[in-house]
Short mmCIF file of C-alpha atoms in Angstrom, two decimals:
data_model
loop_
_atom_site.label_atom_id
_atom_site.label_comp_id
_atom_site.label_asym_id
_atom_site.label_seq_id
_atom_site.Cartn_x
_atom_site.Cartn_y
_atom_site.Cartn_z
CA UNK A 7 -49.77 -11.64 -8.45
CA UNK A 8 -49.44 -11.72 -4.69
CA UNK A 9 -50.33 -15.48 -3.78
CA UNK A 10 -50.18 -15.44 -0.10
CA UNK A 11 -52.07 -12.58 1.48
CA UNK A 12 -54.44 -11.33 4.43
CA UNK A 13 -57.43 -10.37 2.00
CA UNK A 14 -59.46 -7.21 2.23
CA UNK A 15 -62.83 -7.47 3.85
CA UNK A 16 -65.04 -7.81 0.83
CA UNK A 17 -66.65 -10.58 -1.34
CA UNK A 18 -64.88 -12.59 -3.84
CA UNK A 19 -65.51 -15.25 -6.57
CA UNK A 20 -63.63 -18.32 -7.56
CA UNK A 21 -64.28 -21.60 -9.21
CA UNK A 22 -62.87 -23.54 -6.38
CA UNK A 23 -62.17 -22.86 -2.56
CA UNK A 24 -59.86 -25.22 -0.61
CA UNK A 25 -60.41 -24.98 3.16
CA UNK A 26 -57.13 -25.61 5.03
CA UNK A 27 -53.71 -24.29 4.30
CA UNK A 28 -51.74 -27.20 5.41
CA UNK A 29 -49.47 -29.47 3.12
CA UNK A 30 -52.64 -31.27 1.75
CA UNK A 31 -54.60 -28.19 1.14
CA UNK A 32 -51.72 -26.29 -0.60
CA UNK A 33 -51.10 -29.31 -2.76
CA UNK A 34 -54.76 -29.61 -3.69
CA UNK A 35 -55.05 -25.78 -4.53
CA UNK A 36 -51.98 -26.19 -6.81
CA UNK A 37 -53.50 -29.10 -8.60
CA UNK A 38 -56.95 -27.43 -8.93
CA UNK A 39 -55.41 -24.18 -10.35
CA UNK A 40 -53.21 -26.52 -12.64
CA UNK A 41 -56.35 -27.90 -13.97
CA UNK A 42 -57.53 -24.52 -15.03
CA UNK A 43 -59.68 -23.57 -12.12
CA UNK A 44 -59.52 -20.09 -10.35
CA UNK A 45 -58.77 -21.43 -6.93
CA UNK A 46 -58.42 -19.94 -3.44
CA UNK A 47 -57.15 -21.65 -0.41
CA UNK A 48 -58.20 -20.56 2.89
CA UNK A 49 -56.16 -20.73 6.18
CA UNK A 50 -57.25 -19.55 9.52
CA UNK A 51 -53.78 -19.07 11.04
CA UNK A 52 -51.06 -16.25 10.26
CA UNK A 53 -49.04 -18.48 7.86
CA UNK A 54 -49.51 -21.57 5.66
CA UNK A 55 -48.48 -25.18 6.97
CA UNK A 56 -48.19 -23.91 10.67
CA UNK A 57 -50.50 -26.36 12.41
CA UNK A 58 -50.39 -30.05 11.74
CA UNK A 59 -47.94 -29.87 8.95
CA UNK A 60 -45.38 -27.99 11.06
CA UNK A 61 -45.46 -30.98 13.68
CA UNK A 62 -44.64 -33.45 10.89
CA UNK A 63 -41.56 -35.55 11.18
CA UNK A 64 -41.27 -34.96 7.53
CA UNK A 65 -40.80 -38.56 6.53
CA UNK A 66 -41.91 -40.62 3.65
CA UNK A 67 -42.05 -44.36 2.79
CA UNK A 68 -43.40 -46.89 0.25
CA UNK A 69 -43.79 -49.64 2.97
CA UNK A 70 -47.59 -49.76 3.00
CA UNK A 71 -49.53 -53.03 2.81
CA UNK A 72 -52.69 -51.20 1.73
CA UNK A 73 -53.11 -50.99 -2.10
CA UNK A 74 -54.89 -47.44 -1.90
CA UNK A 75 -52.23 -45.99 0.30
CA UNK A 76 -49.19 -47.38 -1.81
CA UNK A 77 -50.79 -46.04 -4.82
CA UNK A 78 -51.37 -42.64 -3.37
CA UNK A 79 -47.85 -42.35 -1.89
CA UNK A 80 -46.45 -43.78 -5.08
CA UNK A 81 -48.04 -40.86 -6.93
CA UNK A 82 -46.78 -38.28 -4.35
CA UNK A 83 -43.26 -39.49 -4.27
CA UNK A 84 -43.08 -39.40 -8.09
CA UNK A 85 -43.76 -35.57 -7.66
CA UNK A 86 -41.68 -34.97 -4.56
CA UNK A 87 -38.61 -36.81 -5.36
CA UNK A 88 -38.57 -35.14 -8.66
CA UNK A 89 -39.70 -31.76 -7.46
CA UNK A 90 -37.85 -29.33 -9.55
CA UNK A 91 -38.79 -31.19 -12.84
CA UNK A 92 -42.51 -31.92 -11.82
CA UNK A 93 -43.31 -28.28 -10.99
CA UNK A 94 -41.03 -26.68 -13.26
CA UNK A 95 -38.89 -25.09 -10.45
CA UNK A 96 -35.17 -24.81 -10.33
CA UNK A 97 -34.58 -23.02 -7.13
CA UNK A 98 -36.33 -25.05 -4.66
CA UNK A 99 -34.25 -27.67 -2.81
CA UNK A 100 -36.30 -30.36 -0.73
CA UNK A 101 -33.26 -31.58 1.09
CA UNK A 102 -34.15 -35.21 0.37
CA UNK A 103 -32.51 -37.74 2.56
CA UNK A 104 -33.20 -41.28 1.38
CA UNK A 105 -31.40 -43.11 4.15
CA UNK A 106 -34.22 -45.84 4.52
CA UNK A 107 -37.00 -47.02 6.90
CA UNK A 108 -36.13 -49.78 9.17
CA UNK A 109 -39.06 -51.52 10.79
CA UNK A 110 -37.57 -54.07 13.41
CA UNK A 111 -38.75 -56.49 16.35
CA UNK A 112 -37.17 -58.44 19.03
CA UNK A 113 -40.13 -60.70 19.25
CA UNK A 114 -40.00 -64.02 17.55
CA UNK A 115 -43.88 -64.07 17.40
CA UNK A 116 -43.91 -61.02 15.13
CA UNK A 117 -41.52 -62.21 12.61
CA UNK A 118 -44.43 -63.74 10.63
CA UNK A 119 -45.91 -60.26 10.30
CA UNK A 120 -42.54 -59.10 8.69
CA UNK A 121 -42.85 -61.94 6.12
CA UNK A 122 -46.56 -61.19 5.62
CA UNK A 123 -45.54 -57.76 4.75
CA UNK A 124 -42.95 -58.49 2.46
CA UNK A 125 -45.44 -60.85 0.69
CA UNK A 126 -47.89 -57.77 0.42
CA UNK A 127 -45.14 -55.37 -0.90
CA UNK A 128 -44.19 -57.93 -3.59
CA UNK A 129 -47.86 -58.24 -4.62
CA UNK A 130 -48.22 -54.33 -4.68
CA UNK A 131 -45.03 -53.67 -6.53
CA UNK A 132 -43.13 -52.11 -3.65
CA UNK A 133 -39.50 -52.24 -4.92
CA UNK A 134 -36.28 -52.23 -3.01
CA UNK A 135 -37.64 -53.85 0.30
CA UNK A 136 -35.12 -56.28 2.16
CA UNK A 137 -36.11 -58.62 4.77
CA UNK A 138 -33.12 -58.51 7.31
CA UNK A 139 -32.27 -61.46 9.61
CA UNK A 140 -30.40 -60.84 13.00
CA UNK A 141 -26.93 -61.05 11.66
CA UNK A 142 -27.59 -58.74 8.73
CA UNK A 143 -29.01 -56.00 10.94
CA UNK A 144 -26.19 -56.13 13.31
CA UNK A 145 -23.71 -55.95 10.37
CA UNK A 146 -25.26 -53.03 8.69
CA UNK A 147 -26.70 -51.13 11.91
CA UNK A 148 -24.38 -51.87 14.65
CA UNK A 149 -26.08 -49.47 17.09
CA UNK A 150 -29.12 -51.50 17.10
CA UNK A 151 -29.46 -54.13 19.90
CA UNK A 152 -28.36 -57.68 19.07
CA UNK A 153 -31.75 -58.86 20.65
CA UNK A 154 -33.50 -57.64 17.50
CA UNK A 155 -34.59 -60.76 15.53
CA UNK A 156 -35.68 -59.25 12.21
CA UNK A 157 -36.47 -56.28 10.22
CA UNK A 158 -37.74 -54.83 6.83
CA UNK A 159 -35.70 -52.21 5.29
CA UNK A 160 -36.17 -49.99 2.03
CA UNK A 161 -33.13 -47.73 1.41
CA UNK A 162 -35.20 -45.42 -0.99
CA UNK A 163 -37.58 -44.24 1.87
CA UNK A 164 -36.51 -41.36 4.05
CA UNK A 165 -37.46 -37.73 4.82
CA UNK A 166 -37.37 -34.25 3.24
CA UNK A 167 -38.16 -30.55 3.79
CA UNK A 168 -41.94 -30.35 3.41
CA UNK A 169 -41.87 -26.66 4.26
CA UNK A 170 -40.04 -26.22 1.09
CA UNK A 171 -42.40 -28.30 -0.74
CA UNK A 172 -45.34 -26.06 0.55
CA UNK A 173 -43.61 -23.03 -0.77
CA UNK A 174 -42.88 -24.76 -4.15
CA UNK A 175 -46.41 -25.54 -4.64
CA UNK A 176 -47.51 -21.97 -3.81
CA UNK A 177 -44.84 -20.60 -6.17
CA UNK A 178 -45.55 -22.94 -9.00
CA UNK A 179 -49.35 -22.69 -9.17
CA UNK A 180 -51.78 -20.04 -9.78
CA UNK A 181 -53.99 -20.33 -6.71
CA UNK A 182 -54.36 -17.48 -4.01
CA UNK A 183 -53.92 -18.19 -0.44
CA UNK A 184 -55.92 -16.23 2.12
CA UNK A 185 -54.21 -16.45 5.56
CA UNK A 186 -55.95 -15.05 8.70
CA UNK A 187 -59.21 -15.98 7.10
CA UNK A 188 -61.76 -18.19 9.05
CA UNK A 189 -64.63 -20.03 7.58
CA UNK A 190 -67.79 -19.46 9.34
CA UNK A 191 -70.37 -21.12 7.18
CA UNK A 192 -70.97 -22.98 3.64
CA UNK A 193 -73.59 -21.61 1.31
CA UNK A 194 -75.72 -24.56 0.22
CA UNK A 195 -78.71 -23.97 -2.23
CA UNK A 196 -80.53 -26.72 -3.89
CA UNK A 197 -78.36 -29.37 -2.46
CA UNK A 198 -75.18 -27.96 -3.99
CA UNK A 199 -72.26 -25.63 -2.97
CA UNK A 200 -72.60 -21.91 -3.79
CA UNK A 201 -70.10 -20.45 -1.65
CA UNK A 202 -68.17 -20.00 1.69
CA UNK A 203 -68.62 -17.51 4.22
CA UNK A 204 -65.66 -16.22 6.01
CA UNK A 205 -64.74 -13.64 8.73
CA UNK A 206 -63.53 -11.45 5.62
CA UNK A 207 -66.42 -11.86 3.33
CA UNK A 208 -68.10 -14.49 1.04
CA UNK A 209 -66.51 -16.19 -1.60
CA UNK A 210 -69.04 -17.33 -4.26
CA UNK A 211 -68.01 -20.50 -5.80
CA UNK A 212 -69.23 -24.01 -7.05
CA UNK A 213 -66.77 -26.32 -5.61
CA UNK A 214 -65.40 -26.54 -2.10
CA UNK A 215 -62.64 -29.14 -0.77
CA UNK A 216 -62.58 -29.66 2.96
CA UNK A 217 -58.63 -30.08 3.70
CA UNK A 218 -59.07 -28.58 7.05
CA UNK A 219 -56.92 -31.30 8.82
CA UNK A 220 -58.16 -31.67 12.51
CA UNK A 221 -60.89 -29.02 11.88
CA UNK A 222 -62.43 -31.25 8.97
CA UNK A 223 -65.14 -32.47 11.15
CA UNK A 224 -66.32 -28.83 12.02
CA UNK A 225 -66.36 -28.00 8.37
CA UNK A 226 -68.28 -30.96 7.57
CA UNK A 227 -70.94 -30.25 10.37
CA UNK A 228 -71.57 -26.85 8.59
CA UNK A 229 -72.88 -28.94 5.44
CA UNK A 230 -74.86 -31.40 7.85
CA UNK A 231 -72.49 -34.16 7.69
CA UNK A 232 -70.99 -36.27 10.46
CA UNK A 233 -67.69 -37.26 9.23
CA UNK A 234 -66.03 -40.40 10.58
CA UNK A 235 -62.99 -38.57 11.88
CA UNK A 236 -61.26 -38.67 15.04
CA UNK A 237 -58.53 -36.06 16.05
CA UNK A 238 -55.81 -37.51 18.34
CA UNK A 239 -52.74 -35.61 19.78
CA UNK A 240 -49.25 -36.98 18.49
CA UNK A 241 -46.11 -35.48 20.11
CA UNK A 242 -42.47 -35.04 18.64
CA UNK A 243 -39.30 -34.48 20.59
CA UNK A 244 -36.26 -32.81 19.12
CA UNK A 245 -33.07 -34.00 21.18
CA UNK A 246 -29.93 -32.02 20.55
CA UNK A 247 -27.04 -34.23 20.73
CA UNK A 248 -23.99 -35.34 18.83
CA UNK A 249 -24.32 -39.14 19.57
CA UNK A 250 -26.67 -39.79 16.85
CA UNK A 251 -25.37 -41.72 13.76
CA UNK A 252 -25.80 -39.46 10.99
CA UNK A 253 -26.20 -42.18 8.30
CA UNK A 254 -28.93 -43.82 10.28
CA UNK A 255 -32.42 -44.46 8.54
CA UNK A 256 -35.82 -43.77 10.16
CA UNK A 257 -35.70 -46.51 13.00
CA UNK A 258 -39.04 -48.04 14.09
CA UNK A 259 -39.65 -50.38 16.97
CA UNK A 260 -42.90 -52.15 15.71
CA UNK A 261 -43.49 -53.54 19.31
CA UNK A 262 -43.37 -50.15 20.95
CA UNK A 263 -44.54 -48.16 18.04
CA UNK A 264 -41.73 -45.55 18.79
CA UNK A 265 -39.37 -44.18 16.30
CA UNK A 266 -36.39 -41.81 15.56
CA UNK A 267 -34.29 -40.17 12.90
CA UNK A 268 -31.31 -38.11 12.51
CA UNK A 269 -31.85 -34.38 12.28
CA UNK A 270 -29.63 -31.59 11.85
CA UNK A 271 -28.00 -31.09 15.36
CA UNK A 272 -29.44 -34.25 16.76
CA UNK A 273 -32.59 -36.26 16.19
CA UNK A 274 -36.34 -36.33 16.22
CA UNK A 275 -38.15 -38.98 18.18
CA UNK A 276 -41.97 -39.92 18.60
CA UNK A 277 -44.30 -42.77 19.28
CA UNK A 278 -47.91 -43.81 18.67
CA UNK A 279 -49.60 -43.78 22.12
CA UNK A 280 -52.59 -46.04 21.72
CA UNK A 281 -53.95 -44.65 24.91
CA UNK A 282 -53.88 -41.07 23.75
CA UNK A 283 -57.68 -40.14 23.72
CA UNK A 284 -59.65 -38.73 20.80
CA UNK A 285 -60.08 -34.97 21.35
CA UNK A 286 -61.79 -32.01 19.90
CA UNK A 287 -59.49 -30.19 17.25
CA UNK A 288 -57.01 -27.82 18.81
CA UNK A 289 -55.35 -24.59 17.33
CA UNK A 290 -52.31 -24.89 19.75
CA UNK A 291 -51.84 -28.32 20.94
CA UNK A 292 -49.08 -28.59 23.40
CA UNK A 293 -46.66 -31.45 24.26
CA UNK A 294 -46.37 -32.98 27.64
CA UNK A 295 -43.29 -31.93 29.81
CA UNK A 296 -42.35 -35.59 30.43
CA UNK A 297 -42.65 -36.66 26.88
CA UNK A 298 -38.99 -36.71 26.13
CA UNK A 299 -38.31 -39.00 29.01
CA UNK A 300 -40.98 -41.53 28.00
CA UNK A 301 -40.02 -41.66 24.28
CA UNK A 302 -36.16 -41.87 25.18
CA UNK A 303 -36.97 -44.84 27.34
CA UNK A 304 -39.06 -46.51 24.49
CA UNK A 305 -36.52 -45.92 21.80
CA UNK A 306 -33.50 -47.04 24.06
CA UNK A 307 -34.89 -50.51 24.42
CA UNK A 308 -33.71 -51.53 21.01
CA UNK A 309 -31.24 -48.79 20.10
CA UNK A 310 -29.47 -48.79 23.73
CA UNK A 311 -27.09 -45.69 22.80
CA UNK A 312 -30.05 -43.54 23.66
CA UNK A 313 -29.42 -44.32 27.34
CA UNK A 314 -26.13 -42.59 27.09
CA UNK A 315 -27.68 -39.73 25.30
CA UNK A 316 -30.17 -39.48 27.94
CA UNK A 317 -27.79 -39.28 30.83
CA UNK A 318 -26.12 -36.20 29.66
CA UNK A 319 -29.07 -34.11 28.45
CA UNK A 320 -29.89 -30.70 29.68
CA UNK A 321 -33.30 -29.01 29.62
CA UNK A 322 -32.01 -26.62 26.79
CA UNK A 323 -31.20 -29.81 24.68
CA UNK A 324 -34.83 -30.79 24.40
CA UNK A 325 -38.01 -29.35 22.60
CA UNK A 326 -41.32 -30.73 22.52
CA UNK A 327 -44.03 -30.05 20.02
CA UNK A 328 -47.46 -31.63 19.09
CA UNK A 329 -50.06 -31.84 16.34
CA UNK A 330 -53.01 -34.00 15.78
CA UNK A 331 -53.51 -37.07 13.51
CA UNK A 332 -56.92 -37.64 12.14
CA UNK A 333 -58.12 -41.09 12.07
CA UNK A 334 -60.87 -42.84 9.99
CA UNK A 335 -62.42 -46.27 10.64
CA UNK A 336 -59.89 -47.90 8.23
CA UNK A 337 -56.94 -45.74 8.91
CA UNK A 338 -57.08 -44.28 5.49
CA UNK A 339 -58.08 -40.73 4.20
CA UNK A 340 -61.44 -39.56 2.97
CA UNK A 341 -60.79 -38.41 -0.63
CA UNK A 342 -63.52 -37.24 -3.12
CA UNK A 343 -67.01 -35.93 -3.32
CA UNK A 344 -69.79 -36.44 -0.84
CA UNK A 345 -73.13 -37.55 -2.02
CA UNK A 346 -75.13 -35.29 0.17
CA UNK A 347 -73.93 -31.93 -1.39
CA UNK A 348 -73.06 -31.22 -5.02
CA UNK A 349 -69.67 -29.74 -5.45
CA UNK A 350 -68.30 -30.46 -1.75
CA UNK A 351 -65.28 -32.79 -1.79
CA UNK A 352 -63.16 -34.06 0.96
CA UNK A 353 -59.61 -34.47 1.29
CA UNK A 354 -58.90 -35.28 5.13
CA UNK A 355 -58.63 -38.02 7.68
CA UNK A 356 -54.74 -38.22 7.57
CA UNK A 357 -52.14 -39.53 9.81
CA UNK A 358 -49.80 -39.55 6.92
CA UNK A 359 -50.72 -36.40 5.07
CA UNK A 360 -47.39 -34.95 4.21
CA UNK A 361 -46.23 -38.02 2.17
CA UNK A 362 -49.69 -38.46 0.45
CA UNK A 363 -50.39 -34.70 -0.26
CA UNK A 364 -49.37 -34.55 -3.92
CA UNK A 365 -51.24 -37.64 -4.91
CA UNK A 366 -54.18 -36.70 -3.10
CA UNK A 367 -54.19 -33.14 -4.65
CA UNK A 368 -53.91 -34.59 -7.94
CA UNK A 369 -56.78 -37.12 -7.31
CA UNK A 370 -58.97 -34.24 -6.32
CA UNK A 371 -58.39 -32.37 -9.47
CA UNK A 372 -58.94 -35.58 -11.55
CA UNK A 373 -62.15 -36.23 -9.74
CA UNK A 374 -63.26 -32.60 -9.97
CA UNK A 375 -62.63 -32.44 -13.89
CA UNK A 376 -64.06 -35.93 -14.54
CA UNK A 377 -60.67 -37.34 -15.49
CA UNK A 378 -61.05 -39.97 -12.89
CA UNK A 379 -64.53 -41.43 -11.92
CA UNK A 380 -65.27 -41.67 -8.25
CA UNK A 381 -66.32 -45.34 -8.58
CA UNK A 382 -62.56 -45.93 -9.57
CA UNK A 383 -61.41 -44.18 -6.50
CA UNK A 384 -60.87 -46.49 -3.68
CA UNK A 385 -60.66 -43.81 -1.01
CA UNK A 386 -64.20 -42.41 -1.82
CA UNK A 387 -65.94 -41.15 1.29
CA UNK A 388 -68.82 -43.49 0.48
CA UNK A 389 -66.75 -46.74 0.82
CA UNK A 390 -67.99 -47.28 4.43
CA UNK A 391 -71.70 -47.05 3.54
CA UNK A 392 -71.00 -49.36 0.46
CA UNK A 393 -69.25 -52.00 2.62
CA UNK A 394 -66.14 -51.98 0.64
CA UNK A 395 -63.64 -50.40 3.16
CA UNK A 396 -60.80 -52.64 4.35
CA UNK A 397 -58.42 -52.17 7.04
CA UNK A 398 -54.69 -52.60 6.18
CA UNK A 399 -51.86 -53.89 8.25
CA UNK A 400 -49.21 -51.24 7.76
CA UNK A 401 -46.67 -50.98 10.41
CA UNK A 402 -46.77 -47.52 12.51
CA UNK A 403 -50.16 -46.43 11.16
#
């Protein structure tokens, strides 16, 4: 059976339809199909995982202070770090690099925040996190500025090839993936989902998962919902250079909210710009021509070798790309059924969707099949109305 296709223009039937063919949507479709549901995943673009997922820095970490985020990421990494065994595949290589996440600061006033995070990690059971002092940082990461006062480090964190993971979920599951297929409306009768209208025909179904990334708010409005989702552009720079320590971890300056990590041929760099405005969802977000200069200036503050890199750069050494994070009021995703429309589920609102994708897909399948009760799901969309939402304190969120 061909799994990824441009479908014929006709009507179809399925048990479940997942809207959105990024990493989150593909993983969700896999777990629904694994639970025995005839599942179709819809992607409006030419290929899967070519919008937000393709702009990811492809990193993962367990250093979360929010219990729900830690639990979800722990479940995801249980799959991703044991991918071949988990999915029954022997030919997929995710190129896992467990070189660590280093959260560092040169501000004495931020040291209590590191200590508080360590306490929360211990409470949640996050294993392997070290609290490093100035001397320990210098001994282990000599390219870091001596002005850095403290850091947390977990060697088991790192990065991997999420594109390979996407293809693995497709290959291992029974879901069908319709590309070049745009959702035009949802069919709702008697307060329940009955189908999805696309530009290639109607798909009759009783369950729909909105995993549309930056476009999840638009899909929500088709069901009369005003979802608390805010898309924000985030940029990434690839810098071609031979001056990056190849064994370096994912390095984060928590004062400037900027970061970098090694990548084949150079490094990937980025930052969280708190002044970046909320925008409408974009199919082709573009980066700014001067972003590389901005982010190089930021990261060079605490890893000064980047100043030398910047001096020798040519235009051809730099590539800028962009995607959109989607924020919720508590910086955590919306996962689970909505009260207003029977059979409609959400799996959206991610700024860290890649590393949470497998766990969230499992949760949707567990909720849809009754294996998990929604009241036991801390990321249920109703948490805001219930007054039980809590904002965490994770770094770089």
